[in-house]
PDB file of C-alpha atoms in Angstrom:
ATOM      1  CA  MET E  11      42.021 -96.230  31.978  1.00 93.00           C
ATOM      2  CA  HIS E  12      41.856 -99.052  29.450  1.00 97.00           C
ATOM      3  CA  LEU E  13      38.370-100.509  28.885  1.00 98.00           C
ATOM      4  CA  ALA E  14      37.027-103.286  26.669  1.00 99.00           C
ATOM      5  CA  VAL E  15      33.961-105.117  25.437  1.00 99.00           C
ATOM      6  CA  ALA E  16      33.944-108.827  24.672  1.00 99.00           C
ATOM      7  CA  GLN E  17      31.826-110.114  21.792  1.00 99.00           C
ATOM      8  CA  LEU E  18      31.247-113.830  22.127  1.00 97.00           C
ATOM      9  CA  ALA E  19      28.838-116.686  21.511  1.00 97.00           C
ATOM     10  CA  VAL E  20      26.738-117.823  24.463  1.00 97.00           C
ATOM     11  CA  GLY E  21      26.259-121.545  24.931  1.00 95.00           C
ATOM     12  CA  GLU E  22      23.781-123.610  26.908  1.00 95.00           C
ATOM     13  CA  ASP E  23      26.343-124.818  29.463  1.00 96.00           C
ATOM     14  CA  LEU E  24      27.119-122.487  32.359  1.00 98.00           C
ATOM     15  CA  ALA E  25      30.518-124.034  33.087  1.00 98.00           C
ATOM     16  CA  GLN E  26      31.602-123.610  29.470  1.00 98.00           C
ATOM     17  CA  ASN E  27      30.361-120.015  29.424  1.00 98.00           C
ATOM     18  CA  THR E  28      32.399-119.380  32.577  1.00 99.00           C
ATOM     19  CA  ARG E  29      35.533-120.815  30.978  1.00 98.00           C
ATOM     20  CA  ARG E  30      35.045-118.655  27.890  1.00 98.00           C
ATOM     21  CA  THR E  31      34.653-115.597  30.099  1.00 99.00           C
ATOM     22  CA  ILE E  32      37.947-116.368  31.853  1.00 99.00           C
ATOM     23  CA  PHE E  33      39.620-116.869  28.470  1.00 98.00           C
ATOM     24  CA  PHE E  34      38.586-113.373  27.419  1.00 98.00           C
ATOM     25  CA  LEU E  35      39.653-111.984  30.792  1.00 98.00           C
ATOM     26  CA  GLU E  36      43.108-113.429  30.177  1.00 98.00           C
ATOM     27  CA  GLN E  37      43.205-111.882  26.715  1.00 98.00           C
ATOM     28  CA  ALA E  38      42.174-108.554  28.219  1.00 98.00           C
ATOM     29  CA  ALA E  39      44.910-108.779  30.848  1.00 98.00           C
ATOM     30  CA  HIS E  40      47.529-109.342  28.140  1.00 98.00           C
ATOM     31  CA  ARG E  41      46.354-106.119  26.497  1.00 97.00           C
ATOM     32  CA  GLY E  42      46.495-104.078  29.689  1.00 98.00           C
ATOM     33  CA  VAL E  43      42.727-103.748  30.089  1.00 98.00           C
ATOM     34  CA  ASP E  44      41.354-102.548  33.434  1.00 98.00           C
ATOM     35  CA  LEU E  45      37.705-103.557  32.940  1.00 99.00           C
ATOM     36  CA  VAL E  46      35.905-105.653  30.318  1.00 99.00           C
ATOM     37  CA  CYS E  47      32.158-105.740  29.682  1.00 99.00           C
ATOM     38  CA  PHE E  48      30.532-108.999  28.555  1.00 99.00           C
ATOM     39  CA  PRO E  49      27.131-109.394  26.838  1.00 99.00           C
ATOM     40  CA  GLU E  50      23.693-109.685  28.386  1.00 98.00           C
ATOM     41  CA  MET E  51      22.965-113.077  30.029  1.00 98.00           C
ATOM     42  CA  SER E  52      26.404-114.287  28.914  1.00 98.00           C
ATOM     43  CA  LEU E  53      26.810-116.709  31.821  1.00 98.00           C
ATOM     44  CA  THR E  54      23.434-118.453  31.779  1.00 98.00           C
ATOM     45  CA  GLY E  55      22.031-117.537  28.404  1.00 96.00           C
ATOM     46  CA  TYR E  56      18.268-117.823  28.202  1.00 96.00           C
ATOM     47  CA  THR E  57      18.614-121.598  28.517  1.00 95.00           C
ATOM     48  CA  PRO E  58      15.428-122.938  30.189  1.00 95.00           C
ATOM     49  CA  ALA E  59      17.259-125.840  31.850  1.00 94.00           C
ATOM     50  CA  ILE E  60      19.541-123.367  33.627  1.00 96.00           C
ATOM     51  CA  LEU E  61      17.001-120.657  34.451  1.00 96.00           C
ATOM     52  CA  ALA E  62      14.453-123.141  35.815  1.00 94.00           C
ATOM     53  CA  ALA E  63      16.943-125.135  37.882  1.00 94.00           C
ATOM     54  CA  GLY E  64      16.163-125.068  41.582  1.00 93.00           C
ATOM     55  CA  ASN E  65      19.827-124.460  42.376  1.00 96.00           C
ATOM     56  CA  MET E  66      20.462-121.850  39.685  1.00 97.00           C
ATOM     57  CA  ASN E  67      21.507-119.158  42.159  1.00 98.00           C
ATOM     58  CA  ASP E  68      24.012-121.541  43.727  1.00 98.00           C
ATOM     59  CA  LEU E  69      25.449-122.351  40.300  1.00 98.00           C
ATOM     60  CA  VAL E  70      25.640-118.692  39.305  1.00 98.00           C
ATOM     61  CA  ARG E  71      27.133-117.702  42.656  1.00 98.00           C
ATOM     62  CA  ALA E  72      29.883-120.302  42.243  1.00 98.00           C
ATOM     63  CA  ALA E  73      30.595-119.057  38.712  1.00 99.00           C
ATOM     64  CA  LEU E  74      30.765-115.451  39.918  1.00 99.00           C
ATOM     65  CA  GLU E  75      33.176-116.444  42.683  1.00 99.00           C
ATOM     66  CA  GLU E  76      35.373-118.166  40.099  1.00 99.00           C
ATOM     67  CA  LEU E  77      35.276-115.096  37.869  1.00 99.00           C
ATOM     68  CA  ALA E  78      36.007-112.761  40.770  1.00 99.00           C
ATOM     69  CA  ALA E  79      39.035-114.876  41.690  1.00 99.00           C
ATOM     70  CA  ALA E  80      40.259-114.770  38.094  1.00 99.00           C
ATOM     71  CA  GLY E  81      39.761-111.014  38.030  1.00 98.00           C
ATOM     72  CA  ARG E  82      41.807-110.573  41.201  1.00 98.00           C
ATOM     73  CA  ARG E  83      44.556-112.842  39.860  1.00 98.00           C
ATOM     74  CA  LEU E  84      44.714-110.939  36.579  1.00 99.00           C
ATOM     75  CA  TRP E  85      43.792-107.583  38.144  1.00 98.00           C
ATOM     76  CA  VAL E  86      41.036-107.040  35.587  1.00 99.00           C
ATOM     77  CA  GLY E  87      37.479-106.051  36.445  1.00 99.00           C
ATOM     78  CA  LEU E  88      34.473-107.406  34.588  1.00 99.00           C
ATOM     79  CA  ILE E  89      30.774-106.897  34.022  1.00 99.00           C
ATOM     80  CA  VAL E  90      28.887-110.099  33.281  1.00 99.00           C
ATOM     81  CA  GLY E  91      25.217-110.849  32.576  1.00 99.00           C
ATOM     82  CA  HIS E  92      23.162-113.707  34.031  1.00 99.00           C
ATOM     83  CA  GLY E  93      19.786-114.752  35.342  1.00 98.00           C
ATOM     84  CA  TRP E  94      19.054-114.496  39.069  1.00 99.00           C
ATOM     85  CA  TRP E  95      16.135-115.513  41.283  1.00 98.00           C
ATOM     86  CA  GLU E  96      15.055-113.096  44.013  1.00 97.00           C
ATOM     87  CA  GLU E  97      11.896-113.268  46.114  1.00 95.00           C
ATOM     88  CA  GLY E  98      10.369-115.765  43.704  1.00 95.00           C
ATOM     89  CA  ALA E  99      11.023-113.638  40.616  1.00 97.00           C
ATOM     90  CA  LEU E 100      13.530-114.094  37.802  1.00 98.00           C
ATOM     91  CA  LEU E 101      15.758-111.106  37.038  1.00 99.00           C
ATOM     92  CA  ASN E 102      17.943-110.241  34.056  1.00 99.00           C
ATOM     93  CA  ARG E 103      21.013-109.119  36.007  1.00 99.00           C
ATOM     94  CA  ALA E 104      24.436-107.638  35.344  1.00 99.00           C
ATOM     95  CA  THR E 105      27.075-108.074  38.039  1.00 99.00           C
ATOM     96  CA  VAL E 106      30.168-105.892  38.325  1.00 99.00           C
ATOM     97  CA  LEU E 107      33.223-107.625  39.816  1.00 99.00           C
ATOM     98  CA  LEU E 108      36.180-105.332  40.468  1.00 99.00           C
ATOM     99  CA  PRO E 109      39.647-106.653  41.357  1.00 98.00           C
ATOM    100  CA  ASP E 110      39.746-104.615  44.573  1.00 97.00           C
ATOM    101  CA  GLY E 111      36.828-106.704  45.854  1.00 97.00           C
ATOM    102  CA  ARG E 112      33.966-104.295  45.177  1.00 98.00           C
ATOM    103  CA  GLN E 113      30.846-105.854  43.670  1.00 98.00           C
ATOM    104  CA  PHE E 114      27.647-104.291  42.334  1.00 98.00           C
ATOM    105  CA  HIS E 115      24.621-105.468  40.412  1.00 99.00           C
ATOM    106  CA  TYR E 116      21.941-103.996  38.185  1.00 99.00           C
ATOM    107  CA  ASP E 117      18.651-105.536  37.051  1.00 99.00           C
ATOM    108  CA  LYS E 118      17.265-104.774  33.596  1.00 99.00           C
ATOM    109  CA  ILE E 119      14.445-102.240  33.768  1.00 99.00           C
ATOM    110  CA  HIS E 120      12.969-102.249  30.258  1.00 98.00           C
ATOM    111  CA  LEU E 121      12.075-105.829  29.346  1.00 98.00           C
ATOM    112  CA  THR E 122      11.044-107.106  25.928  1.00 94.00           C
ATOM    113  CA  GLU E 123       7.515-108.458  25.503  1.00 93.00           C
ATOM    114  CA  GLN E 124       8.886-112.001  25.568  1.00 91.00           C
ATOM    115  CA  GLU E 125      10.935-111.334  28.695  1.00 95.00           C
ATOM    116  CA  GLU E 126       7.922-109.897  30.505  1.00 96.00           C
ATOM    117  CA  LYS E 127       6.410-113.391  30.495  1.00 95.00           C
ATOM    118  CA  TYR E 128       9.249-114.726  32.649  1.00 96.00           C
ATOM    119  CA  PHE E 129      11.255-111.883  34.204  1.00 98.00           C
ATOM    120  CA  ARG E 130      10.547-109.118  36.699  1.00 98.00           C
ATOM    121  CA  ARG E 131      11.822-105.672  35.797  1.00 98.00           C
ATOM    122  CA  GLY E 132      14.468-103.940  37.873  1.00 98.00           C
ATOM    123  CA  ALA E 133      13.820-100.771  39.830  1.00 95.00           C
ATOM    124  CA  ARG E 134      17.150 -98.985  40.370  1.00 97.00           C
ATOM    125  CA  THR E 135      19.933 -97.487  38.291  1.00 98.00           C
ATOM    126  CA  LEU E 136      23.590 -98.234  38.964  1.00 98.00           C
ATOM    127  CA  HIS E 137      26.717 -96.150  38.663  1.00 94.00           C
ATOM    128  CA  PHE E 138      30.120 -96.887  40.156  1.00 97.00           C
ATOM    129  CA  SER E 139      33.736 -95.724  40.165  1.00 96.00           C
ATOM    130  CA  VAL E 140      36.294 -97.354  37.896  1.00 94.00           C
ATOM    131  CA  GLY E 141      39.696 -95.757  38.265  1.00 91.00           C
ATOM    132  CA  ASP E 142      39.116 -92.007  38.335  1.00 92.00           C
ATOM    133  CA  ARG E 143      35.939 -92.229  36.234  1.00 96.00           C
ATOM    134  CA  ARG E 144      32.263 -92.802  36.988  1.00 97.00           C
ATOM    135  CA  ALA E 145      30.453 -95.436  34.951  1.00 98.00           C
ATOM    136  CA  GLY E 146      26.841 -96.475  34.577  1.00 98.00           C
ATOM    137  CA  LEU E 147      25.386 -99.558  32.963  1.00 98.00           C
ATOM    138  CA  ILE E 148      22.185-100.600  31.277  1.00 99.00           C
ATOM    139  CA  ILE E 149      21.004-103.774  29.559  1.00 99.00           C
ATOM    140  CA  CYS E 150      19.860-104.081  25.928  1.00 98.00           C
ATOM    141  CA  ARG E 151      16.270-102.746  25.650  1.00 97.00           C
ATOM    142  CA  ASP E 152      17.125-100.147  28.312  1.00 98.00           C
ATOM    143  CA  GLN E 153      19.028 -98.240  25.616  1.00 97.00           C
ATOM    144  CA  ASN E 154      15.721 -97.498  23.850  1.00 97.00           C
ATOM    145  CA  ASP E 155      14.883 -95.119  26.717  1.00 98.00           C
ATOM    146  CA  PRO E 156      16.900 -91.899  26.323  1.00 98.00           C
ATOM    147  CA  LEU E 157      15.835 -90.703  29.768  1.00 98.00           C
ATOM    148  CA  LEU E 158      17.504 -93.660  31.488  1.00 98.00           C
ATOM    149  CA  ALA E 159      20.907 -92.858  29.989  1.00 98.00           C
ATOM    150  CA  ARG E 160      20.320 -89.170  30.728  1.00 98.00           C
ATOM    151  CA  GLN E 161      19.566 -89.992  34.370  1.00 98.00           C
ATOM    152  CA  LEU E 162      22.861 -91.858  34.679  1.00 98.00           C
ATOM    153  CA  ARG E 163      24.691 -88.897  33.133  1.00 98.00           C
ATOM    154  CA  GLU E 164      23.045 -86.506  35.569  1.00 97.00           C
ATOM    155  CA  GLU E 165      24.056 -88.816  38.409  1.00 96.00           C
ATOM    156  CA  GLY E 166      27.680 -88.371  37.353  1.00 97.00           C
ATOM    157  CA  ALA E 167      28.391 -91.212  34.911  1.00 98.00           C
ATOM    158  CA  GLU E 168      30.966 -90.368  32.231  1.00 97.00           C
ATOM    159  CA  ILE E 169      30.996 -93.866  30.715  1.00 98.00           C
ATOM    160  CA  LEU E 170      28.030 -96.030  29.758  1.00 99.00           C
ATOM    161  CA  PHE E 171      28.284 -99.806  29.442  1.00 99.00           C
ATOM    162  CA  ILE E 172      25.506-101.593  27.550  1.00 99.00           C
ATOM    163  CA  LEU E 173      25.147-105.374  27.816  1.00 99.00           C
ATOM    164  CA  SER E 174      23.173-106.723  24.858  1.00 98.00           C
ATOM    165  CA  ALA E 175      22.006-110.017  23.400  1.00 96.00           C
ATOM    166  CA  HIS E 176      20.260-109.117  20.157  1.00 93.00           C
ATOM    167  CA  TYR E 177      18.729-112.508  19.394  1.00 92.00           C
ATOM    168  CA  TYR E 178      16.097-112.596  16.658  1.00 90.00           C
ATOM    169  CA  SER E 179      14.947-114.740  13.777  1.00 91.00           C
ATOM    170  CA  PRO E 180      17.494-114.444  10.932  1.00 92.00           C
ATOM    171  CA  LYS E 181      15.320-112.044   8.929  1.00 93.00           C
ATOM    172  CA  GLU E 182      14.540-109.831  11.926  1.00 90.00           C
ATOM    173  CA  ALA E 183      18.201-109.790  12.987  1.00 89.00           C
ATOM    174  CA  ARG E 184      19.126-108.323   9.603  1.00 92.00           C
ATOM    175  CA  TRP E 185      16.197-105.908   9.616  1.00 91.00           C
ATOM    176  CA  LYS E 186      17.068-104.474  13.056  1.00 90.00           C
ATOM    177  CA  LEU E 187      20.832-104.320  12.617  1.00 92.00           C
ATOM    178  CA  GLU E 188      21.076-100.616  11.783  1.00 93.00           C
ATOM    179  CA  LYS E 189      18.657 -99.653  14.551  1.00 93.00           C
ATOM    180  CA  ASN E 190      20.736-101.545  17.084  1.00 93.00           C
ATOM    181  CA  ARG E 191      23.868 -99.764  15.862  1.00 95.00           C
ATOM    182  CA  ALA E 192      22.196 -96.349  15.955  1.00 97.00           C
ATOM    183  CA  LEU E 193      20.959 -96.440  19.546  1.00 98.00           C
ATOM    184  CA  PRO E 194      24.324 -96.524  21.362  1.00 98.00           C
ATOM    185  CA  ILE E 195      25.588 -93.776  19.049  1.00 98.00           C
ATOM    186  CA  ALA E 196      22.570 -91.635  19.924  1.00 98.00           C
ATOM    187  CA  ARG E 197      23.033 -92.210  23.653  1.00 98.00           C
ATOM    188  CA  ALA E 198      26.700 -91.186  23.348  1.00 98.00           C
ATOM    189  CA  VAL E 199      25.962 -87.941  21.489  1.00 98.00           C
ATOM    190  CA  GLU E 200      23.003 -86.932  23.648  1.00 97.00           C
ATOM    191  CA  ASN E 201      24.945 -87.300  26.872  1.00 98.00           C
ATOM    192  CA  LYS E 202      28.547 -86.649  25.809  1.00 98.00           C
ATOM    193  CA  MET E 203      29.600 -90.047  27.149  1.00 97.00           C
ATOM    194  CA  HIS E 204      31.803 -92.875  25.958  1.00 98.00           C
ATOM    195  CA  VAL E 205      29.530 -95.847  25.245  1.00 99.00           C
ATOM    196  CA  PHE E 206      30.751 -99.456  25.311  1.00 99.00           C
ATOM    197  CA  LEU E 207      28.261-101.979  23.899  1.00 99.00           C
ATOM    198  CA  ALA E 208      28.941-105.716  24.196  1.00 99.00           C
ATOM    199  CA  ASN E 209      26.755-107.994  22.081  1.00 98.00           C
ATOM    200  CA  THR E 210      26.574-111.716  21.411  1.00 98.00           C
ATOM    201  CA  VAL E 211      27.197-113.568  18.153  1.00 97.00           C
ATOM    202  CA  GLY E 212      25.979-116.855  16.740  1.00 95.00           C
ATOM    203  CA  SER E 213      22.855-118.871  17.420  1.00 94.00           C
ATOM    204  CA  HIS E 214      21.103-119.527  20.714  1.00 93.00           C
ATOM    205  CA  LEU E 215      17.833-121.426  21.189  1.00 90.00           C
ATOM    206  CA  GLY E 216      16.966-121.155  17.503  1.00 90.00           C
ATOM    207  CA  MET E 217      17.691-117.419  17.245  1.00 94.00           C
ATOM    208  CA  VAL E 218      20.700-115.545  15.881  1.00 94.00           C
ATOM    209  CA  SER E 219      22.677-112.488  16.928  1.00 94.00           C
ATOM    210  CA  LEU E 220      24.720-110.475  14.442  1.00 93.00           C
ATOM    211  CA  GLY E 221      27.277-108.995  16.812  1.00 94.00           C
ATOM    212  CA  ASN E 222      28.326-105.460  15.854  1.00 96.00           C
ATOM    213  CA  SER E 223      29.603-104.634  19.324  1.00 98.00           C
ATOM    214  CA  LEU E 224      30.702-100.993  19.465  1.00 98.00           C
ATOM    215  CA  ILE E 225      32.793 -98.446  21.284  1.00 99.00           C
ATOM    216  CA  VAL E 226      31.533 -94.909  20.652  1.00 98.00           C
ATOM    217  CA  ASP E 227      33.095 -91.613  21.706  1.00 97.00           C
ATOM    218  CA  PRO E 228      31.143 -88.632  23.113  1.00 97.00           C
ATOM    219  CA  ASP E 229      30.866 -87.096  19.635  1.00 97.00           C
ATOM    220  CA  GLY E 230      29.142 -90.213  18.299  1.00 97.00           C
ATOM    221  CA  CYS E 231      32.150 -91.467  16.359  1.00 97.00           C
ATOM    222  CA  VAL E 232      32.524 -95.257  16.295  1.00 98.00           C
ATOM    223  CA  VAL E 233      36.118 -95.782  17.401  1.00 97.00           C
ATOM    224  CA  ALA E 234      35.946 -99.593  17.435  1.00 98.00           C
ATOM    225  CA  ALA E 235      33.453-102.039  15.947  1.00 98.00           C
ATOM    226  CA  ALA E 236      33.152-105.807  15.667  1.00 98.00           C
ATOM    227  CA  GLY E 237      31.751-107.795  12.774  1.00 96.00           C
ATOM    228  CA  GLU E 238      28.699-110.019  12.555  1.00 95.00           C
ATOM    229  CA  SER E 239      30.146-113.410  13.418  1.00 94.00           C
ATOM    230  CA  GLU E 240      33.551-113.318  15.115  1.00 96.00           C
ATOM    231  CA  GLU E 241      34.288-113.556  18.807  1.00 98.00           C
ATOM    232  CA  THR E 242      36.578-110.665  19.631  1.00 98.00           C
ATOM    233  CA  LEU E 243      37.732-108.100  22.148  1.00 98.00           C
ATOM    234  CA  LEU E 244      37.427-104.367  21.441  1.00 99.00           C
ATOM    235  CA  THR E 245      39.491-102.000  23.574  1.00 98.00           C
ATOM    236  CA  LEU E 246      39.916 -98.274  24.119  1.00 97.00           C
ATOM    237  CA  SER E 247      42.416 -96.387  26.254  1.00 96.00           C
ATOM    238  CA  LEU E 248      40.643 -93.330  27.609  1.00 92.00           C
ATOM    239  CA  ASP E 249      43.970 -91.879  28.717  1.00 82.00           C
ATOM    240  CA  LYS E 250      45.590 -92.122  25.276  1.00 65.00           C
ATOM    241  CA  LEU E 251      42.279 -91.770  23.419  1.00 58.00           C
ATOM    242  CA  SER E 252      43.357 -94.491  21.006  1.00 42.00           C
ATOM    243  CA  VAL E 253      41.940 -97.889  20.096  1.00 41.00           C
TER     244      VAL E 253
END
């Protein structure tokens, strides 16, 4: 089982974000990856013009169909973040698209104070089979809650994917960098799980994200890490236990 996280910049154009996602899927396929996790809200960003569009769900649905088709063609699964409207409420959603046709979604439970002004929190956890393993996923602020990761472990998850978009003012981004690196390591050690964290880089709506996507083993050792500014793909073969 060969898994990956993609660290990339999120733009304000959904079509361009979709093309960049497919580009990374193709790179993952060349490296023999079975499933790649993308950052939080990587399709739509937090772009007001996209999130407030009356046809946003139609646009996102079309993008997901395009990504699912690419995943089937390349035989690579993906987890991608995006906004979604449901029953009049905006959700911060992650959708899992597997090449065998299975699809799942998870809505962020622990919202930031800013997100609470616009988004509704999710209500259910998600875990699913990938190869012969069970995986769970959470989104960004969810990782602050140790009980949420523990619940997924108790439900059978051996792998934890974390979709993040650590956008802050430049000073705050630097100040919180070590905290944001420590949390996925803590969740890995506490639950004896592999943790795959995909974060954004670059600027978005006047904020910045300093990357530092990670792959962490169950002992808390960082087996792969990205820098602060580059778009990149981190991979780990769980069968060979090598980066």
